[in-house]
Amino acid sequence: MASPVMLRIIFGENDSQRLVLSNGMPESVSELVQEIQRQCAVSGDFRLQFMDPEFGNEFTNLVSTSDIQHKSSIKVIFKSVANATPNDSTVCPFSSTATTSSQDDSSSLSSPGSSCDTDILSSPASTSSRTTAWPLVFSIPRFSYDAQLQLDRANKAFIETGAFLNPSIALKSAILDGLTEAIVQHKVYLSDREFDEVAQALVTAHPCLKEPGSATGYGGWKTSLKYKLANYRTKLRQIGCPEVTVNSLKHKPDGKCSPAYGVKKPKKAEVNYCPTYPAGETAETLEQMRVALLSEVKKRNNEQKVAQMMEMTFALRRQEVVQEAPMIAEFKTRWPAVFHVREVSAEFKRITTIPLLPKFFSALDNHSANLMKAFSKKGGEPGRKIRTIIAAITKADNIQVKRECILKALCVYLNEDPEKLVKEYLDTEDSEIALAETVIGISVILHEGAEPGENVENVSIILEGIEVMSELDNVPFAVAMLLGIIYTMNLNYPQELKYFFEVLQKIFLELDGSKLSNKVQVLKTLLSR
């Protein structure tokens, strides 16, 4: 098996990231590009440059991976958008480049009053939000100078003699401190699997630390790391870090004093679940900005200022959502700008670092062919329903109809009811009667005799009997917006559609995609063939 390779990926001034290739150097530049897109969450079209020793380490276009080696520095040059950075939405989902589908009908994605969905980037100057999700391969940091020196010598001795290191208390503490500092750059609550990943990465990077007699070689390190991170969370709670204070006993309901009761932590791969306020800001100053936003959102051609103010108030809004779980009607009154197309996408990106619309539609179109193959093999009553849904594709040569049919067929394939997701009505009166009974879903008003995807009068999103977004033009766009709102409002997936939304999250958007239910794992296996 090839030795792991580590590269330094440079996105711009003071902006770089480690890339770990556990299977060694890719054979082609295109494979390396795919790894950068996957691990660094980069979208858009770009090329790579490497530091060429033949020209005084000046950056030169990379045409072969044979030109680079372990610990090389690679520079990312974006082609489509100037000065783009990781996690930028460099593809406009309303343009013809938003999808890899052969059908060029993406312009119909646009919503009245909306422009290209360029997500607002989190500015380090305005917010303390995290910028990267939990990595696919955890990179072990360099420890303090003396600790690193001891490890380097011990690793050399291990290679020469096979001798393991029995670290002193001081060295072990330094290692755990360094690991904890690296971990909290991504999250403060880890799953058991993620503790395994960190501990395994440690003994892989420093084989002298393997534990003789341990089944895994790192069991003791994993246990120590759990205690260390728990103690670190106690320190964070004492200094008022909202991500952990939200779970303190004083925030528990009366009569529910157990520390384990109702723990609020990321459950859908949120990167910024409950962020701290921007430097120099307080709850009072951000509340004043929220009040000012109520006036700014009513002004014409004021999207940029509204976006900046929404960025600044993200932590206030997010803490309100996580800690208080407000009713939709109340929250919409306090934050009306949240339920605009541009801001749903921007909020989703602030929470996950992933650009919602480009990622969603690109994945949907990329998986369409394999989904159709899987649908064709479904038998029984579900298979009959799927064939009825898919038949509409041949009647209308429209990419939105195809996307809508695939999404509905996906519900049926997962043994869920698409009518729980999309409710169609022939007139407004019928929709108003059912509106109050709808907890979460998409409402479609059709003209009489309309075919799927055609003669649609209105597509809207309903939460708790409230129409929170309307005039969305088509169902696929509404599904993406609904997913964004679920993240924005920290909502659970509807129980009757939990597998459908799991597919959207974990297969389409690749958020926490390594932990799947059995049903979704089977589908993912079929799609990867």
Tab-separated table of C-alpha atoms in Angstrom, residues 5 15 51 133 152 194 198 285 301 304 336 338 372 408 435 439:
chain	number	residue	atom	x	y	z
A	5	VAL	CA	1.136	11.975	1.176
A	15	ASP	CA	-5.293	31.123	3.282
A	51	MET	CA	6.550	25.317	-6.860
A	133	ALA	CA	-15.880	20.919	8.381
A	152	ASP	CA	10.975	12.821	16.029
A	194	GLU	CA	-14.249	10.557	15.284
A	198	VAL	CA	-7.945	11.105	15.739
A	285	THR	CA	-25.193	45.781	19.786
A	301	ASN	CA	-31.787	47.404	-4.291
A	304	GLN	CA	-25.663	43.899	-0.317
A	336	PRO	CA	-37.895	38.459	7.853
A	338	VAL	CA	-33.922	34.952	6.596
A	372	MET	CA	-33.065	5.815	-12.905
A	408	LYS	CA	-40.646	12.107	-6.059
A	435	LEU	CA	-52.255	25.045	4.965
A	439	VAL	CA	-46.295	21.105	9.711
